[in-house]
Short mmCIF file of C-alpha atoms in Angstrom, two decimals:
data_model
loop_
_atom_site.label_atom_id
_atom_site.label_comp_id
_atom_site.label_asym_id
_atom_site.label_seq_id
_atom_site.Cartn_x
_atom_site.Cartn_y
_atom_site.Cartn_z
CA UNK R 1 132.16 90.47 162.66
CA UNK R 2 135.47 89.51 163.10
CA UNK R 3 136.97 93.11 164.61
CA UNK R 4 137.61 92.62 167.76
CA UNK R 5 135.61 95.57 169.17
CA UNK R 6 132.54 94.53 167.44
CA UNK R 7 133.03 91.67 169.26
CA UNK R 8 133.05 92.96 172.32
CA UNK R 9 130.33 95.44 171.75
CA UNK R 10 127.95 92.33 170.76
CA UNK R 11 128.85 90.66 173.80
CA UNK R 12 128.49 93.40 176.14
CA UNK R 13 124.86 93.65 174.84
CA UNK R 14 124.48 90.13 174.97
CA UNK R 15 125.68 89.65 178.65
CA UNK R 16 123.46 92.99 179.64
CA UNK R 17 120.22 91.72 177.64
CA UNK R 18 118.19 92.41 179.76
CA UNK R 19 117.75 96.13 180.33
CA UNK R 20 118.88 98.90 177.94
CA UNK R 21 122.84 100.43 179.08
CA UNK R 22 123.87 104.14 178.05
CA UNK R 23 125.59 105.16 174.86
CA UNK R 24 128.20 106.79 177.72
CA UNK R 25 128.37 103.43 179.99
CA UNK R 26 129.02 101.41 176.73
CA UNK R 27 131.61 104.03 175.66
CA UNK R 28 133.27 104.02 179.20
CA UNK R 29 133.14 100.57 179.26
CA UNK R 30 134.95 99.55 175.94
CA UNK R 31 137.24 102.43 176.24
CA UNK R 32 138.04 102.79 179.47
CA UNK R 33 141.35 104.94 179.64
CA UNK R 34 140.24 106.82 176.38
CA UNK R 35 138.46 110.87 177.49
CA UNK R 36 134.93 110.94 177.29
CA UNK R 37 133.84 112.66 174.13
CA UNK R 38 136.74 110.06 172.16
CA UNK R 39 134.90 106.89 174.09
CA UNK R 40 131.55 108.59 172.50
CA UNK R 41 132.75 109.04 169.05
CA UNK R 42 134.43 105.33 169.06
CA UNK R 43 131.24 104.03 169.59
CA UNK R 44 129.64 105.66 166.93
CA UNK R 45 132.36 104.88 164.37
CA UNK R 46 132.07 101.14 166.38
CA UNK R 47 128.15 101.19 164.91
CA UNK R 48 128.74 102.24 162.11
CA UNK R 49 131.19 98.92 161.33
CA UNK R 50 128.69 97.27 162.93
CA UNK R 51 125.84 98.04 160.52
CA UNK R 52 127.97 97.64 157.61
CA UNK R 53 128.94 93.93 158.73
CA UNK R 54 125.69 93.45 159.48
CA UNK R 55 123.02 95.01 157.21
CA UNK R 56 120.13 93.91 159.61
CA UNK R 57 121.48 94.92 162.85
CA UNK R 58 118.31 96.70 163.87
CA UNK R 59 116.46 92.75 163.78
CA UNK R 60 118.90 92.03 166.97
CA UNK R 61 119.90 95.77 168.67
CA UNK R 62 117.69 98.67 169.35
CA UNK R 63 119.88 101.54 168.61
CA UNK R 64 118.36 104.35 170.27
CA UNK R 65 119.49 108.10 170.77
CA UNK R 66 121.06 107.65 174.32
CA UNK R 67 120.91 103.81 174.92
CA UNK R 68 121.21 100.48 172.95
CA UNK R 69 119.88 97.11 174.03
CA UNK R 70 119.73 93.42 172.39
CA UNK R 71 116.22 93.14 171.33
CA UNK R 72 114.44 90.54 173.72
CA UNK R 73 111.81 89.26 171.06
CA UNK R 74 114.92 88.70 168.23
CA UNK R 75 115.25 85.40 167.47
CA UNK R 76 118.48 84.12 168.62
CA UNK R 77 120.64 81.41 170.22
CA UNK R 78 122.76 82.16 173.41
CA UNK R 79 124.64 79.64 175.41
CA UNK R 80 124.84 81.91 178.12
CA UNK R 81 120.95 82.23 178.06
CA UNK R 82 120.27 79.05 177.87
CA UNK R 83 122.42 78.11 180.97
CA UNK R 84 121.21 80.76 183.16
CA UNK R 85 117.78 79.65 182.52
CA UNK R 86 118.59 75.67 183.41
CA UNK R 87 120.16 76.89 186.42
CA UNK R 88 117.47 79.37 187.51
CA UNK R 89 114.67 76.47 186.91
CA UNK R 90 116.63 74.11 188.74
CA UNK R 91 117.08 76.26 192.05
CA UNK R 92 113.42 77.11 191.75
CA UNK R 93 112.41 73.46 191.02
CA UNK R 94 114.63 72.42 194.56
CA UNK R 95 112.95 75.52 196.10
CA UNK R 96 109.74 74.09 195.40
CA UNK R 97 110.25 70.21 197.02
CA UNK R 98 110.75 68.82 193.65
CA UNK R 99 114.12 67.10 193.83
CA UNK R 100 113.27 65.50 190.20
CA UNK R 101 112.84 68.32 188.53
CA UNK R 102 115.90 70.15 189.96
CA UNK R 103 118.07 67.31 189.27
CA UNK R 104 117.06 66.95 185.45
CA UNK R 105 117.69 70.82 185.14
CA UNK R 106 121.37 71.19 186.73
CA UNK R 107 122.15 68.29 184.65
CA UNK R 108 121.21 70.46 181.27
CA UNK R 109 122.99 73.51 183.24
CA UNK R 110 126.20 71.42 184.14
CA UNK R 111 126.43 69.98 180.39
CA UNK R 112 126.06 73.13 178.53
CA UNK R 113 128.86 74.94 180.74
CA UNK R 114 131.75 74.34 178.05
CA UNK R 115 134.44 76.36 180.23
CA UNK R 116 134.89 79.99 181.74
CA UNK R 117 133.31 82.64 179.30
CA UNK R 118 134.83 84.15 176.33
CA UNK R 119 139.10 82.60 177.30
CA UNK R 120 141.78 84.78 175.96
CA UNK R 121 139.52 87.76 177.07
CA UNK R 122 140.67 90.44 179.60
CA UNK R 123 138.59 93.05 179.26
CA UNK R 124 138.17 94.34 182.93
CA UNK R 125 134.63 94.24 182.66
CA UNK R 126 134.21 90.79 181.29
CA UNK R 127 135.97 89.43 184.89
CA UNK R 128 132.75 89.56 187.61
CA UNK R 129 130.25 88.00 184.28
CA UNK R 130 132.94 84.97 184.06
CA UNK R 131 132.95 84.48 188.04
CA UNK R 132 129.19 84.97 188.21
CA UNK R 133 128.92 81.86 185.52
CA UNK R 134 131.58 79.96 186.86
CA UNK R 135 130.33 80.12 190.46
CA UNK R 136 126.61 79.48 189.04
CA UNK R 137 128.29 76.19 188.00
CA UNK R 138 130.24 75.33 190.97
CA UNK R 139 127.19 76.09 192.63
CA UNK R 140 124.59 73.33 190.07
CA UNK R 141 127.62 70.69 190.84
CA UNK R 142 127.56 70.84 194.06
CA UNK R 143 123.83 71.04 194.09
CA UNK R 144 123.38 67.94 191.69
CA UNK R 145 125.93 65.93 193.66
CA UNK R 146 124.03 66.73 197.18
CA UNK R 147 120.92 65.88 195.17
CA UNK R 148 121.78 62.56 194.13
CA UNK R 149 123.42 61.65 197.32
CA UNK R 150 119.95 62.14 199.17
CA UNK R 151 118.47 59.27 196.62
CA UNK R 152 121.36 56.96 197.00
CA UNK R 153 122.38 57.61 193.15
CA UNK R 154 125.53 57.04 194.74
CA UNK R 155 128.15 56.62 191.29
CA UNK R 156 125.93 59.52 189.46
CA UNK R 157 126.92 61.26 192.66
CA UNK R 158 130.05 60.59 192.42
CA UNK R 159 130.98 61.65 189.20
CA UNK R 160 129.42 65.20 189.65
CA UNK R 161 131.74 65.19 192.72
CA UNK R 162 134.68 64.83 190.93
CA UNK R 163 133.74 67.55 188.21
CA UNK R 164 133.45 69.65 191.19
CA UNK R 165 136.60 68.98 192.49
CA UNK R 166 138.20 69.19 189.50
CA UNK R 167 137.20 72.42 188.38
CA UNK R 168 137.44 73.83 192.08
CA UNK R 169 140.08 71.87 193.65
CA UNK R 170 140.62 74.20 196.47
CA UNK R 171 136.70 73.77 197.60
CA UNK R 172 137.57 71.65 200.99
CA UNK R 173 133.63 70.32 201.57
CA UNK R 174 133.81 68.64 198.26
CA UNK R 175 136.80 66.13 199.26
CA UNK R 176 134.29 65.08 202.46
CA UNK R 177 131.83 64.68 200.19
CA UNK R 178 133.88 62.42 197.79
CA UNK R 179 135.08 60.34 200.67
CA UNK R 180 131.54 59.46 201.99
CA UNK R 181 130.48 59.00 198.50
CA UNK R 182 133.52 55.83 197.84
CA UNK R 183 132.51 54.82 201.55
CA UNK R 184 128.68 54.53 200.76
CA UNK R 185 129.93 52.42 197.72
CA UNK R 186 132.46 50.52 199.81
CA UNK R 187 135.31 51.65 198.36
CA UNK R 188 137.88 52.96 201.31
CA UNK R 189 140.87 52.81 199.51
CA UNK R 190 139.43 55.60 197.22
CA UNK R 191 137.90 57.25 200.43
CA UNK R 192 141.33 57.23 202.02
CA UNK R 193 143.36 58.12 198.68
CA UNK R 194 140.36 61.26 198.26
CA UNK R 195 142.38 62.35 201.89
CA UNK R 196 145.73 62.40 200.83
CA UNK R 197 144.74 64.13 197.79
CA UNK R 198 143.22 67.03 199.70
CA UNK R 199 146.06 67.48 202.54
CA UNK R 200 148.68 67.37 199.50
CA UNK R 201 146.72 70.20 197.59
CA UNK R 202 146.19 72.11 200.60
CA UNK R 203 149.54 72.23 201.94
CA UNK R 204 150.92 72.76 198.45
CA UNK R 205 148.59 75.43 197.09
CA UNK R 206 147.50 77.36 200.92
CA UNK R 207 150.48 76.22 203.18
CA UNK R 208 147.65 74.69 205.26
CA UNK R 209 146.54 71.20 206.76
CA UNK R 210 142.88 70.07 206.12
CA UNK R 211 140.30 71.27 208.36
CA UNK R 212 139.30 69.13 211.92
CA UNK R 213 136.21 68.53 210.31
CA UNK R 214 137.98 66.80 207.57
CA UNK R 215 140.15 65.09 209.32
CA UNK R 216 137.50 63.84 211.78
CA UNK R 217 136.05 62.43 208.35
CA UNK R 218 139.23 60.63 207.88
CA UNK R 219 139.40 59.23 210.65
CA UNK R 220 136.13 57.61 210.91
CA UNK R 221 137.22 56.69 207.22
CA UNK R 222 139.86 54.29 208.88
CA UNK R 223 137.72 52.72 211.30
CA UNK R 224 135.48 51.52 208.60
CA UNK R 225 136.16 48.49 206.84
CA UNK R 226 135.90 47.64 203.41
CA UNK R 227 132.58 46.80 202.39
CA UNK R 228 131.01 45.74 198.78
CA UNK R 229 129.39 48.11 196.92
CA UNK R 230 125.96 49.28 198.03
CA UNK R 231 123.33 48.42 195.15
CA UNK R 232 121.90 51.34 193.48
CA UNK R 233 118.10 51.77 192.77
#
């Protein structure tokens, strides 16, 4: 499996699991500047590799006439899959009043997000899956950070907040959110350095200043004084 367009027809089907696609969307797909019939016979040579590489394809793909799929009841292991599902239980758990629940779940999601999906990879079709699981992430952070702000888990908090930041450094809300997170653990210095951070990045990467609402954060920043640490439960 280690020709590159096997590759990419294995993760195709992976990342599409869950309904069948067309020989001819496949072919278009894979080969997009190639005519139609050539796309069509590509893929066929393409299976043909495939089965030879891997004598029991038809456990894992359902090669039909017109349309292949990944077989849902093959046994198999998929990062993806299991992310998607520790997200979806997680928004579902929240959904439901069970803060608990959620929190344990976008912890699993956050910690088996290794990075954006298949780097070194171009393929124009590949782009909106990698968003789609990158924002899903974003979106778990900044979900398990919110979370664990509401039960005063302030340092757990914290730390999500930071990964957040980190991987989205552009995302304005989350430097508020970092700067009442050091306050509610008394550290102002941090709150205050969190600030300067921000306005540097934003003038730097947007040519803009931070938003009033940040700034009206800062300022009630330096009318607080330093306090110890709130105690955790």
């Amino acid at each position: 499996l280690d020709q590159a367009r096997v590759q990419r027809l294995l993760a195709y089907l992976l990342l599409h699991r869950r309904a069948p696609r067309s020989r001819q969307q496949i072919a278009f797909t894979l080969w997009p500047d190639t005519p139609d019939a050539q796309a069509l016979r590509n893929l066929r040579t393409l299976l043909t590799r495939l089965r030879q590489a891997l004598p029991d394809a038809e456990r894992y793909l359902d090669i039909g006439t017109h349309a292949l799929r990944w077989r849902p009841d093959s046994s198999f292991n998929l990062d993806v899959a299991d992310f998607e599902a520790a997200y979806e239980q997680a928004v579902s758990a929240e959904q439901r009043g069970q803060p608990a629940e959620a929190i344990a779940a976008l912890e699993q999601a956050v910690n088996l997000y290794a990075g954006d999906l298949l780097p070194g990879w171009y393929d124009e079709w590949l782009a909106p899956e990698r968003e789609r699981l990158r924002q899903a992430y974003l979106d778990a952070l900044g979900r398990l950070a919110a979370l664990l702000e509401q039960r005063r888990r302030y340092r757990q908090a914290l730390s999500y907040a930071q990964r957040l930041v980190r991987a989205d450094p552009l995302h304005e809300a989350v430097y508020r959110r970092l700067m009442a997170l050091h306050l509610a653990l008394g550290d102002r210095a941090s709150a205050l350095r969190v600030y300067h951070t921000c306005a540097t990045i934003l003038r730097h990467e947007l040519g803009v200043d931070p938003s009033p609402v940040t700034q009206a954060v800062y300022q009630r920043v330096l009318m607080v004084d330093a306090s110890p640490a709130q105690q955790e439960p």
